[in-house]
Amino acid sequence: MKSPAFEYVRVDSIADALAAHAGVGGDAVYLSGGHSIVPSLALRLQGPALLIDLSEIAELSGVTVDGEWLRIGAMTRHVQAITDPLIQKYAPLFSAAAPFVAHPAIRNRGTLGGSVAHADPASEFPAVALALKAEFEIVSEAGPRRVPADDFFIDIYETAIEPGEILRAIFVPLPVAGQVIGFDEIARRRGDYAMVGAAVQGIVTDGIATDMSITLFSVGDRPTRAVSAQAALNGRTIDAATIAEAQAALTNDLSPTDDPEFPAHMRVHLARVLLGRVLSNLRTVA
């Protein structure tokens, strides 16, 4: 299929982008990397009057340290999660996840902001942002606001971004002493969407785990925080027995949709196996 006819404009400021969106009564779509929007247009799942290209807006790019946060501009490419020294140092969970995302051609064009705003429940970066307890800076004509990751992902392909608003940056808390991370996924082929994936961050001091943050993806309608599994780990040594308790606790955290080709109980089983693998291979990054 081919996309319906639309107008196209490339803007160089957020103000111009917001004005262009308002100028067509909201019948517009913002374009960043394009790997979600272009297929959607081709399949006629969307038919906007106007496509607004954000790629030339300087304030959407760049990775900087901002006080106690790492600021990652929304237009930061997937590949930069692998190559950027600040992301490698201060948000290494993004760096660990990025090689699992699709293929090099997509990573070279796709954006971190586009990925989290699209909110595909099978995508790596939304789950990583949730595990990192990131905050999202969203801009509208009324000004900017910050939304914590736990409040950002609402449903499948739905976030706290309101119509016409623009995601400007992702803010990640800087690591602290004893910070550990882990990431892995199970997929049929490398580059395919994960059957199940897990992202973990926490603190281990004198062998005791605290502030454990565990998220899973491809297990529901959004990236899922494993609250019960986190509780099973906090205040304890991460050994085989503790890991087994965290794996068992996933029963309280997950309720995937039953699919004849991939039953819910099998997805939960894979999530338990994967969580055990990730927790057994945590690495210290600070």
PDB file of C-alpha atoms in Angstrom:
ATOM      1  CA  MET A   1       0.000   0.000   0.000  1.00  0.00           C
ATOM      2  CA  LYS A   2       0.981   3.630  -0.361  1.00  0.00           C
ATOM      3  CA  SER A   3       0.437   6.382   2.164  1.00  0.00           C
ATOM      4  CA  PRO A   4      -2.345   8.918   1.619  1.00  0.00           C
ATOM      5  CA  ALA A   5      -1.323  12.359   0.380  1.00  0.00           C
ATOM      6  CA  PHE A   6       0.058  14.769   2.985  1.00  0.00           C
ATOM      7  CA  GLU A   7       1.981  18.020   3.223  1.00  0.00           C
ATOM      8  CA  TYR A   8       5.533  18.025   4.594  1.00  0.00           C
ATOM      9  CA  VAL A   9       7.448  20.695   6.499  1.00  0.00           C
ATOM     10  CA  ARG A  10      10.868  20.670   8.153  1.00  0.00           C
ATOM     11  CA  VAL A  11      11.174  23.017  11.123  1.00  0.00           C
ATOM     12  CA  ASP A  12      14.189  24.215  13.094  1.00  0.00           C
ATOM     13  CA  SER A  13      12.615  25.031  16.448  1.00  0.00           C
ATOM     14  CA  ILE A  14      10.125  23.494  18.843  1.00  0.00           C
ATOM     15  CA  ALA A  15       8.059  26.673  18.694  1.00  0.00           C
ATOM     16  CA  ASP A  16       7.730  26.332  14.925  1.00  0.00           C
ATOM     17  CA  ALA A  17       6.824  22.661  15.268  1.00  0.00           C
ATOM     18  CA  LEU A  18       4.090  23.394  17.800  1.00  0.00           C
ATOM     19  CA  ALA A  19       2.776  26.232  15.630  1.00  0.00           C
ATOM     20  CA  ALA A  20       2.722  24.029  12.535  1.00  0.00           C
ATOM     21  CA  HIS A  21       0.792  21.352  14.451  1.00  0.00           C
ATOM     22  CA  ALA A  22      -1.733  23.880  15.712  1.00  0.00           C
ATOM     23  CA  GLY A  23      -2.009  25.438  12.255  1.00  0.00           C
ATOM     24  CA  VAL A  24      -3.703  22.340  10.846  1.00  0.00           C
ATOM     25  CA  GLY A  25      -5.951  21.855  13.834  1.00  0.00           C
ATOM     26  CA  GLY A  26      -3.841  19.023  15.186  1.00  0.00           C
ATOM     27  CA  ASP A  27      -4.152  16.953  12.000  1.00  0.00           C
ATOM     28  CA  ALA A  28      -0.384  16.427  11.950  1.00  0.00           C
ATOM     29  CA  VAL A  29       2.263  13.881  12.894  1.00  0.00           C
ATOM     30  CA  TYR A  30       5.788  14.577  14.134  1.00  0.00           C
ATOM     31  CA  LEU A  31       8.625  12.763  12.344  1.00  0.00           C
ATOM     32  CA  SER A  32      11.868  11.884  14.141  1.00  0.00           C
ATOM     33  CA  GLY A  33      13.621   8.711  12.958  1.00  0.00           C
ATOM     34  CA  GLY A  34      10.616   7.550  10.959  1.00  0.00           C
ATOM     35  CA  HIS A  35      10.831   3.825  11.655  1.00  0.00           C
ATOM     36  CA  SER A  36       7.411   3.768  13.301  1.00  0.00           C
ATOM     37  CA  ILE A  37       5.618   6.516  11.404  1.00  0.00           C
ATOM     38  CA  VAL A  38       6.620   5.622   7.848  1.00  0.00           C
ATOM     39  CA  PRO A  39       5.312   2.016   8.032  1.00  0.00           C
ATOM     40  CA  SER A  40       2.169   3.324   9.726  1.00  0.00           C
ATOM     41  CA  LEU A  41       1.605   5.768   6.865  1.00  0.00           C
ATOM     42  CA  ALA A  42       2.280   3.084   4.266  1.00  0.00           C
ATOM     43  CA  LEU A  43      -0.304   0.818   5.883  1.00  0.00           C
ATOM     44  CA  ARG A  44      -2.731   3.775   6.110  1.00  0.00           C
ATOM     45  CA  LEU A  45      -3.001   3.385   9.854  1.00  0.00           C
ATOM     46  CA  GLN A  46      -2.413   7.133   9.934  1.00  0.00           C
ATOM     47  CA  GLY A  47      -3.430   9.761   7.399  1.00  0.00           C
ATOM     48  CA  PRO A  48      -2.363  13.196   8.645  1.00  0.00           C
ATOM     49  CA  ALA A  49      -2.704  16.353   6.626  1.00  0.00           C
ATOM     50  CA  LEU A  50       0.840  17.378   7.622  1.00  0.00           C
ATOM     51  CA  LEU A  51       4.092  15.600   8.472  1.00  0.00           C
ATOM     52  CA  ILE A  52       6.370  17.758  10.642  1.00  0.00           C
ATOM     53  CA  ASP A  53      10.070  16.822  10.432  1.00  0.00           C
ATOM     54  CA  LEU A  54      11.876  17.475  13.741  1.00  0.00           C
ATOM     55  CA  SER A  55      15.360  16.409  12.624  1.00  0.00           C
ATOM     56  CA  GLU A  56      16.789  19.948  12.367  1.00  0.00           C
ATOM     57  CA  ILE A  57      15.779  21.096  15.863  1.00  0.00           C
ATOM     58  CA  ALA A  58      19.045  21.562  17.762  1.00  0.00           C
ATOM     59  CA  GLU A  59      17.551  21.397  21.266  1.00  0.00           C
ATOM     60  CA  LEU A  60      16.281  17.870  20.583  1.00  0.00           C
ATOM     61  CA  SER A  61      19.845  16.624  20.107  1.00  0.00           C
ATOM     62  CA  GLY A  62      22.890  16.262  22.314  1.00  0.00           C
ATOM     63  CA  VAL A  63      23.888  14.309  25.415  1.00  0.00           C
ATOM     64  CA  THR A  64      25.009  16.323  28.443  1.00  0.00           C
ATOM     65  CA  VAL A  65      25.347  16.072  32.207  1.00  0.00           C
ATOM     66  CA  ASP A  66      22.794  18.364  33.856  1.00  0.00           C
ATOM     67  CA  GLY A  67      23.362  18.448  37.612  1.00  0.00           C
ATOM     68  CA  GLU A  68      22.478  15.009  39.006  1.00  0.00           C
ATOM     69  CA  TRP A  69      20.997  13.885  35.692  1.00  0.00           C
ATOM     70  CA  LEU A  70      22.181  12.769  32.282  1.00  0.00           C
ATOM     71  CA  ARG A  71      20.178  14.628  29.652  1.00  0.00           C
ATOM     72  CA  ILE A  72      19.661  12.673  26.432  1.00  0.00           C
ATOM     73  CA  GLY A  73      18.079  14.669  23.629  1.00  0.00           C
ATOM     74  CA  ALA A  74      15.055  12.965  22.106  1.00  0.00           C
ATOM     75  CA  MET A  75      16.673  12.906  18.634  1.00  0.00           C
ATOM     76  CA  THR A  76      19.661  10.903  19.893  1.00  0.00           C
ATOM     77  CA  ARG A  77      20.097   7.955  17.541  1.00  0.00           C
ATOM     78  CA  HIS A  78      19.981   4.355  18.724  1.00  0.00           C
ATOM     79  CA  VAL A  79      23.584   3.856  17.648  1.00  0.00           C
ATOM     80  CA  GLN A  80      24.695   6.690  19.934  1.00  0.00           C
ATOM     81  CA  ALA A  81      23.589   4.617  22.909  1.00  0.00           C
ATOM     82  CA  ILE A  82      26.471   2.337  21.920  1.00  0.00           C
ATOM     83  CA  THR A  83      29.050   4.952  20.928  1.00  0.00           C
ATOM     84  CA  ASP A  84      28.418   8.051  23.045  1.00  0.00           C
ATOM     85  CA  PRO A  85      30.898   8.168  25.977  1.00  0.00           C
ATOM     86  CA  LEU A  86      28.473   9.928  28.322  1.00  0.00           C
ATOM     87  CA  ILE A  87      25.749   7.342  27.759  1.00  0.00           C
ATOM     88  CA  GLN A  88      28.305   4.563  28.170  1.00  0.00           C
ATOM     89  CA  LYS A  89      29.463   6.069  31.477  1.00  0.00           C
ATOM     90  CA  TYR A  90      26.257   7.390  33.018  1.00  0.00           C
ATOM     91  CA  ALA A  91      23.485   5.299  31.429  1.00  0.00           C
ATOM     92  CA  PRO A  92      25.210   2.026  30.507  1.00  0.00           C
ATOM     93  CA  LEU A  93      21.937   0.104  30.600  1.00  0.00           C
ATOM     94  CA  PHE A  94      20.991   1.897  27.365  1.00  0.00           C
ATOM     95  CA  SER A  95      24.370   0.860  25.944  1.00  0.00           C
ATOM     96  CA  ALA A  96      23.784  -2.763  26.990  1.00  0.00           C
ATOM     97  CA  ALA A  97      20.352  -2.865  25.352  1.00  0.00           C
ATOM     98  CA  ALA A  98      21.113  -1.039  22.100  1.00  0.00           C
ATOM     99  CA  PRO A  99      22.848  -3.923  20.260  1.00  0.00           C
ATOM    100  CA  PHE A 100      19.662  -5.983  20.654  1.00  0.00           C
ATOM    101  CA  VAL A 101      17.559  -3.365  18.833  1.00  0.00           C
ATOM    102  CA  ALA A 102      16.761  -4.458  15.270  1.00  0.00           C
ATOM    103  CA  HIS A 103      19.699  -4.076  12.855  1.00  0.00           C
ATOM    104  CA  PRO A 104      22.432  -1.470  12.158  1.00  0.00           C
ATOM    105  CA  ALA A 105      20.478   0.301   9.409  1.00  0.00           C
ATOM    106  CA  ILE A 106      17.613   0.919  11.817  1.00  0.00           C
ATOM    107  CA  ARG A 107      19.879   1.823  14.745  1.00  0.00           C
ATOM    108  CA  ASN A 108      21.605   4.432  12.583  1.00  0.00           C
ATOM    109  CA  ARG A 109      18.344   6.322  11.975  1.00  0.00           C
ATOM    110  CA  GLY A 110      15.989   5.425  14.804  1.00  0.00           C
ATOM    111  CA  THR A 111      15.869   7.768  17.808  1.00  0.00           C
ATOM    112  CA  LEU A 112      15.641   7.088  21.524  1.00  0.00           C
ATOM    113  CA  GLY A 113      12.873   9.645  21.866  1.00  0.00           C
ATOM    114  CA  GLY A 114      10.930   8.120  19.012  1.00  0.00           C
ATOM    115  CA  SER A 115      11.233   4.659  20.540  1.00  0.00           C
ATOM    116  CA  VAL A 116       9.973   5.612  24.005  1.00  0.00           C
ATOM    117  CA  ALA A 117       7.242   7.858  22.574  1.00  0.00           C
ATOM    118  CA  HIS A 118       6.034   5.030  20.321  1.00  0.00           C
ATOM    119  CA  ALA A 119       5.810   2.826  23.444  1.00  0.00           C
ATOM    120  CA  ASP A 120       5.836  -0.541  21.739  1.00  0.00           C
ATOM    121  CA  PRO A 121       5.541  -3.014  24.641  1.00  0.00           C
ATOM    122  CA  ALA A 122       8.020  -5.336  22.902  1.00  0.00           C
ATOM    123  CA  SER A 123      10.721  -2.650  22.535  1.00  0.00           C
ATOM    124  CA  GLU A 124      13.915  -2.509  24.551  1.00  0.00           C
ATOM    125  CA  PHE A 125      14.339   1.214  25.240  1.00  0.00           C
ATOM    126  CA  PRO A 126      11.007   1.863  27.014  1.00  0.00           C
ATOM    127  CA  ALA A 127      11.815  -0.942  29.469  1.00  0.00           C
ATOM    128  CA  VAL A 128      15.339   0.390  29.973  1.00  0.00           C
ATOM    129  CA  ALA A 129      14.036   3.900  30.676  1.00  0.00           C
ATOM    130  CA  LEU A 130      11.626   2.456  33.225  1.00  0.00           C
ATOM    131  CA  ALA A 131      14.372   0.417  34.910  1.00  0.00           C
ATOM    132  CA  LEU A 132      16.570   3.538  35.060  1.00  0.00           C
ATOM    133  CA  LYS A 133      13.754   5.545  36.684  1.00  0.00           C
ATOM    134  CA  ALA A 134      14.155   8.097  33.927  1.00  0.00           C
ATOM    135  CA  GLU A 135      12.065  11.220  33.549  1.00  0.00           C
ATOM    136  CA  PHE A 136      10.708  12.555  30.272  1.00  0.00           C
ATOM    137  CA  GLU A 137      10.666  16.254  29.421  1.00  0.00           C
ATOM    138  CA  ILE A 138       7.594  17.063  27.338  1.00  0.00           C
ATOM    139  CA  VAL A 139       6.989  20.438  25.728  1.00  0.00           C
ATOM    140  CA  SER A 140       3.722  22.086  24.702  1.00  0.00           C
ATOM    141  CA  GLU A 141       2.638  25.646  23.997  1.00  0.00           C
ATOM    142  CA  ALA A 142       2.055  25.963  27.760  1.00  0.00           C
ATOM    143  CA  GLY A 143       5.723  25.152  28.455  1.00  0.00           C
ATOM    144  CA  PRO A 144       7.739  22.090  29.567  1.00  0.00           C
ATOM    145  CA  ARG A 145       6.863  19.430  32.129  1.00  0.00           C
ATOM    146  CA  ARG A 146       8.681  16.350  33.468  1.00  0.00           C
ATOM    147  CA  VAL A 147       6.974  12.979  33.757  1.00  0.00           C
ATOM    148  CA  PRO A 148       8.551  10.026  35.642  1.00  0.00           C
ATOM    149  CA  ALA A 149       8.825   6.824  33.645  1.00  0.00           C
ATOM    150  CA  ASP A 150       6.439   5.010  36.001  1.00  0.00           C
ATOM    151  CA  ASP A 151       3.716   7.491  34.988  1.00  0.00           C
ATOM    152  CA  PHE A 152       4.726   7.862  31.342  1.00  0.00           C
ATOM    153  CA  PHE A 153       3.757   4.493  29.836  1.00  0.00           C
ATOM    154  CA  ILE A 154      -0.023   4.160  29.941  1.00  0.00           C
ATOM    155  CA  ASP A 155      -1.035   1.414  27.508  1.00  0.00           C
ATOM    156  CA  ILE A 156       0.038  -0.197  24.262  1.00  0.00           C
ATOM    157  CA  TYR A 157       1.400   2.610  22.048  1.00  0.00           C
ATOM    158  CA  GLU A 158       0.069   5.161  24.550  1.00  0.00           C
ATOM    159  CA  THR A 159       2.063   7.517  26.753  1.00  0.00           C
ATOM    160  CA  ALA A 160       1.570  10.665  28.807  1.00  0.00           C
ATOM    161  CA  ILE A 161       2.400  12.769  25.726  1.00  0.00           C
ATOM    162  CA  GLU A 162      -0.766  14.674  24.811  1.00  0.00           C
ATOM    163  CA  PRO A 163      -1.730  15.470  21.180  1.00  0.00           C
ATOM    164  CA  GLY A 164       0.520  18.191  19.811  1.00  0.00           C
ATOM    165  CA  GLU A 165       3.166  17.838  22.531  1.00  0.00           C
ATOM    166  CA  ILE A 166       6.811  17.025  21.797  1.00  0.00           C
ATOM    167  CA  LEU A 167       9.206  14.872  23.792  1.00  0.00           C
ATOM    168  CA  ARG A 168      12.309  17.047  24.197  1.00  0.00           C
ATOM    169  CA  ALA A 169      14.662  14.947  26.327  1.00  0.00           C
ATOM    170  CA  ILE A 170      15.120  11.899  28.513  1.00  0.00           C
ATOM    171  CA  PHE A 171      16.668  12.540  31.941  1.00  0.00           C
ATOM    172  CA  VAL A 172      18.454   9.657  33.676  1.00  0.00           C
ATOM    173  CA  PRO A 173      19.707   9.856  37.293  1.00  0.00           C
ATOM    174  CA  LEU A 174      23.496   9.602  37.452  1.00  0.00           C
ATOM    175  CA  PRO A 175      24.805   6.292  38.815  1.00  0.00           C
ATOM    176  CA  VAL A 176      25.858   5.987  42.453  1.00  0.00           C
ATOM    177  CA  ALA A 177      28.491   3.821  44.138  1.00  0.00           C
ATOM    178  CA  GLY A 178      27.690   0.134  43.896  1.00  0.00           C
ATOM    179  CA  GLN A 179      25.399   0.514  40.874  1.00  0.00           C
ATOM    180  CA  VAL A 180      24.827  -2.754  39.018  1.00  0.00           C
ATOM    181  CA  ILE A 181      23.017  -3.426  35.759  1.00  0.00           C
ATOM    182  CA  GLY A 182      21.860  -6.370  33.679  1.00  0.00           C
ATOM    183  CA  PHE A 183      20.057  -6.796  30.385  1.00  0.00           C
ATOM    184  CA  ASP A 184      19.071  -9.697  28.158  1.00  0.00           C
ATOM    185  CA  GLU A 185      16.241 -10.912  25.986  1.00  0.00           C
ATOM    186  CA  ILE A 186      15.001 -14.047  24.284  1.00  0.00           C
ATOM    187  CA  ALA A 187      14.140 -13.705  20.602  1.00  0.00           C
ATOM    188  CA  ARG A 188      13.637 -16.153  17.785  1.00  0.00           C
ATOM    189  CA  ARG A 189      16.387 -14.435  15.797  1.00  0.00           C
ATOM    190  CA  ARG A 190      18.782 -11.618  16.663  1.00  0.00           C
ATOM    191  CA  GLY A 191      17.102  -8.368  15.657  1.00  0.00           C
ATOM    192  CA  ASP A 192      13.550  -9.727  15.958  1.00  0.00           C
ATOM    193  CA  TYR A 193      11.193  -8.393  18.578  1.00  0.00           C
ATOM    194  CA  ALA A 194      11.813 -10.145  21.872  1.00  0.00           C
ATOM    195  CA  MET A 195       9.581 -12.949  23.066  1.00  0.00           C
ATOM    196  CA  VAL A 196      10.506 -11.656  26.521  1.00  0.00           C
ATOM    197  CA  GLY A 197      13.179  -9.277  27.785  1.00  0.00           C
ATOM    198  CA  ALA A 198      14.474  -7.980  31.106  1.00  0.00           C
ATOM    199  CA  ALA A 199      16.337  -4.865  32.264  1.00  0.00           C
ATOM    200  CA  VAL A 200      17.727  -4.588  35.787  1.00  0.00           C
ATOM    201  CA  GLN A 201      19.431  -1.842  37.762  1.00  0.00           C
ATOM    202  CA  GLY A 202      20.200  -1.666  41.449  1.00  0.00           C
ATOM    203  CA  ILE A 203      22.807  -1.098  44.131  1.00  0.00           C
ATOM    204  CA  VAL A 204      24.913  -3.773  45.791  1.00  0.00           C
ATOM    205  CA  THR A 205      26.873  -2.661  48.861  1.00  0.00           C
ATOM    206  CA  ASP A 206      28.851  -5.180  50.939  1.00  0.00           C
ATOM    207  CA  GLY A 207      27.010  -7.899  49.071  1.00  0.00           C
ATOM    208  CA  ILE A 208      23.528  -6.602  49.975  1.00  0.00           C
ATOM    209  CA  ALA A 209      21.116  -5.480  47.234  1.00  0.00           C
ATOM    210  CA  THR A 210      19.099  -2.278  47.582  1.00  0.00           C
ATOM    211  CA  ASP A 211      17.014  -0.081  45.291  1.00  0.00           C
ATOM    212  CA  MET A 212      16.554  -2.923  42.823  1.00  0.00           C
ATOM    213  CA  SER A 213      14.654  -1.875  39.704  1.00  0.00           C
ATOM    214  CA  ILE A 214      13.439  -4.702  37.471  1.00  0.00           C
ATOM    215  CA  THR A 215      11.425  -4.250  34.295  1.00  0.00           C
ATOM    216  CA  LEU A 216      10.292  -6.716  31.692  1.00  0.00           C
ATOM    217  CA  PHE A 217       9.081  -6.178  28.161  1.00  0.00           C
ATOM    218  CA  SER A 218       7.017  -8.134  25.685  1.00  0.00           C
ATOM    219  CA  VAL A 219       4.979  -9.441  28.607  1.00  0.00           C
ATOM    220  CA  GLY A 220       2.020  -7.050  28.568  1.00  0.00           C
ATOM    221  CA  ASP A 221       0.567  -3.858  27.150  1.00  0.00           C
ATOM    222  CA  ARG A 222       3.530  -1.725  28.320  1.00  0.00           C
ATOM    223  CA  PRO A 223       6.955  -2.197  29.931  1.00  0.00           C
ATOM    224  CA  THR A 224       6.254  -3.870  33.255  1.00  0.00           C
ATOM    225  CA  ARG A 225       7.849  -3.152  36.621  1.00  0.00           C
ATOM    226  CA  ALA A 226       8.329  -6.389  38.569  1.00  0.00           C
ATOM    227  CA  VAL A 227       7.444  -5.025  42.009  1.00  0.00           C
ATOM    228  CA  SER A 228       7.272  -8.388  43.790  1.00  0.00           C
ATOM    229  CA  ALA A 229      10.557  -9.580  42.298  1.00  0.00           C
ATOM    230  CA  GLN A 230      12.235  -6.338  43.385  1.00  0.00           C
ATOM    231  CA  ALA A 231      10.967  -6.826  46.943  1.00  0.00           C
ATOM    232  CA  ALA A 232      12.351 -10.373  46.992  1.00  0.00           C
ATOM    233  CA  LEU A 233      15.842  -9.007  46.356  1.00  0.00           C
ATOM    234  CA  ASN A 234      16.038  -5.802  48.371  1.00  0.00           C
ATOM    235  CA  GLY A 235      17.972  -6.100  51.613  1.00  0.00           C
ATOM    236  CA  ARG A 236      19.366  -9.501  50.732  1.00  0.00           C
ATOM    237  CA  THR A 237      22.393 -11.135  49.179  1.00  0.00           C
ATOM    238  CA  ILE A 238      21.827 -12.004  45.532  1.00  0.00           C
ATOM    239  CA  ASP A 239      22.524 -15.721  45.661  1.00  0.00           C
ATOM    240  CA  ALA A 240      20.842 -18.742  44.101  1.00  0.00           C
ATOM    241  CA  ALA A 241      18.130 -18.935  46.751  1.00  0.00           C
ATOM    242  CA  THR A 242      17.266 -15.236  46.538  1.00  0.00           C
ATOM    243  CA  ILE A 243      17.201 -15.345  42.755  1.00  0.00           C
ATOM    244  CA  ALA A 244      14.832 -18.318  42.885  1.00  0.00           C
ATOM    245  CA  GLU A 245      12.492 -16.333  45.151  1.00  0.00           C
ATOM    246  CA  ALA A 246      12.578 -13.387  42.746  1.00  0.00           C
ATOM    247  CA  GLN A 247      11.787 -15.710  39.855  1.00  0.00           C
ATOM    248  CA  ALA A 248       8.833 -17.210  41.730  1.00  0.00           C
ATOM    249  CA  ALA A 249       7.581 -13.720  42.600  1.00  0.00           C
ATOM    250  CA  LEU A 250       7.047 -12.936  38.915  1.00  0.00           C
ATOM    251  CA  THR A 251       3.737 -14.793  39.194  1.00  0.00           C
ATOM    252  CA  ASN A 252       2.452 -11.721  41.062  1.00  0.00           C
ATOM    253  CA  ASP A 253       3.955  -9.257  38.582  1.00  0.00           C
ATOM    254  CA  LEU A 254       2.976 -10.637  35.186  1.00  0.00           C
ATOM    255  CA  SER A 255      -0.354 -11.313  33.531  1.00  0.00           C
ATOM    256  CA  PRO A 256       0.399 -11.624  29.813  1.00  0.00           C
ATOM    257  CA  THR A 257      -2.375 -12.126  27.288  1.00  0.00           C
ATOM    258  CA  ASP A 258      -2.968 -15.757  26.385  1.00  0.00           C
ATOM    259  CA  ASP A 259      -2.003 -16.451  22.773  1.00  0.00           C
ATOM    260  CA  PRO A 260      -2.623 -19.850  21.135  1.00  0.00           C
ATOM    261  CA  GLU A 261       0.805 -19.634  19.489  1.00  0.00           C
ATOM    262  CA  PHE A 262       2.546 -18.466  22.669  1.00  0.00           C
ATOM    263  CA  PRO A 263       0.494 -19.299  25.803  1.00  0.00           C
ATOM    264  CA  ALA A 264       0.701 -16.978  28.769  1.00  0.00           C
ATOM    265  CA  HIS A 265       2.165 -19.635  31.049  1.00  0.00           C
ATOM    266  CA  MET A 266       5.015 -20.172  28.593  1.00  0.00           C
ATOM    267  CA  ARG A 267       5.788 -16.457  28.457  1.00  0.00           C
ATOM    268  CA  VAL A 268       5.883 -16.315  32.269  1.00  0.00           C
ATOM    269  CA  HIS A 269       8.175 -19.346  32.289  1.00  0.00           C
ATOM    270  CA  LEU A 270      10.573 -17.666  29.847  1.00  0.00           C
ATOM    271  CA  ALA A 271      10.475 -14.484  31.930  1.00  0.00           C
ATOM    272  CA  ARG A 272      11.515 -16.466  35.010  1.00  0.00           C
ATOM    273  CA  VAL A 273      14.348 -18.165  33.145  1.00  0.00           C
ATOM    274  CA  LEU A 274      15.536 -14.867  31.708  1.00  0.00           C
ATOM    275  CA  LEU A 275      15.370 -13.026  35.044  1.00  0.00           C
ATOM    276  CA  GLY A 276      17.498 -15.737  36.618  1.00  0.00           C
ATOM    277  CA  ARG A 277      20.037 -15.373  33.830  1.00  0.00           C
ATOM    278  CA  VAL A 278      20.197 -11.585  34.172  1.00  0.00           C
ATOM    279  CA  LEU A 279      20.433 -11.576  37.978  1.00  0.00           C
ATOM    280  CA  SER A 280      23.227 -14.146  37.840  1.00  0.00           C
ATOM    281  CA  ASN A 281      25.250 -11.908  35.536  1.00  0.00           C
ATOM    282  CA  LEU A 282      24.863  -8.417  36.995  1.00  0.00           C
ATOM    283  CA  ARG A 283      27.876  -6.156  36.464  1.00  0.00           C
ATOM    284  CA  THR A 284      29.032  -3.217  38.523  1.00  0.00           C
ATOM    285  CA  VAL A 285      29.178   0.096  36.640  1.00  0.00           C
ATOM    286  CA  ALA A 286      29.871   2.625  39.403  1.00  0.00           C
TER     287      ALA A 286
END
